[in-house]
Amino acid sequence: MDTIEYLSPCGILHLAATDGKLLMCDWADSPRHRRNLGQLNQGEMDYDVISCAETQLDEYFSGRRHRFDIEVSPAGTPFRRRVWECLAEIPFGGTMMIRLRSLTKVNSLQPHIQPPTIRTILTASSPSG
């Protein structure tokens, strides 16, 4: 599946959508971008979703939007999907301290659906917690 380029104030984002769901919102210069492109399922681009995503991204980058309401369908294992769902629940400007060793790896594999923002603070943890 091809992607649509969105020029944000922070760089180029690649967007992909099909069947009413956003599949990708990923930085074009990300080291994982090529792998994420390979994870996209084949289908016809849903330009209505892309248009909605572009509008919401414009609002986000202008400071008028703090939460996205586009239905998403990121690729990943059930565990990774649960982690991303939890990350998405952190409110705009909020932080959360967690003790999950694999979060860094899980989050690095996400074909970012939301613009990546610094919202999570990882704490050093030992097996004994």
CSV table of N, CA, C and O in Angstrom, one decimal, residues 98-101 123-129:
chain,number,residue,atom,x,y,z
A,98,ILE,N,5.8,4.1,34.9
A,98,ILE,CA,5.6,2.7,34.8
A,98,ILE,C,6.9,1.9,35.0
A,98,ILE,O,7.9,2.5,34.9
A,99,ARG,N,6.7,0.6,35.2
A,99,ARG,CA,7.8,-0.2,35.5
A,99,ARG,C,7.7,-1.5,34.6
A,99,ARG,O,7.6,-2.6,35.1
A,100,LEU,N,7.7,-1.2,33.3
A,100,LEU,CA,7.6,-2.3,32.3
A,100,LEU,C,8.8,-2.3,31.5
A,100,LEU,O,9.0,-1.4,30.7
A,101,ARG,N,9.6,-3.3,31.6
A,101,ARG,CA,10.9,-3.3,30.9
A,101,ARG,C,10.7,-3.4,29.4
A,101,ARG,O,11.5,-2.8,28.7
A,123,THR,N,10.8,4.2,34.3
A,123,THR,CA,11.6,4.1,35.6
A,123,THR,C,12.5,2.9,35.5
A,123,THR,O,12.1,1.9,35.0
A,124,ALA,N,13.7,3.0,36.1
A,124,ALA,CA,14.6,1.8,36.2
A,124,ALA,C,13.9,0.9,37.2
A,124,ALA,O,13.4,1.3,38.2
A,125,SER,N,13.9,-0.4,36.8
A,125,SER,CA,13.3,-1.3,37.7
A,125,SER,C,14.1,-2.6,37.8
A,125,SER,O,14.9,-2.9,36.9
A,126,SER,N,14.0,-3.2,38.9
A,126,SER,CA,14.7,-4.5,39.1
A,126,SER,C,13.7,-5.6,39.1
A,126,SER,O,12.5,-5.3,39.3
A,127,PRO,N,14.1,-6.8,38.9
A,127,PRO,CA,13.1,-7.9,38.9
A,127,PRO,C,12.3,-8.0,40.2
A,127,PRO,O,11.1,-8.4,40.1
A,128,SER,N,12.8,-7.5,41.3
A,128,SER,CA,12.0,-7.6,42.5
A,128,SER,C,11.0,-6.4,42.7
A,128,SER,O,10.2,-6.4,43.6
A,129,GLY,N,11.1,-5.5,41.7
A,129,GLY,CA,10.1,-4.4,41.7
A,129,GLY,C,10.5,-3.3,42.7
A,129,GLY,O,9.7,-2.5,43.0
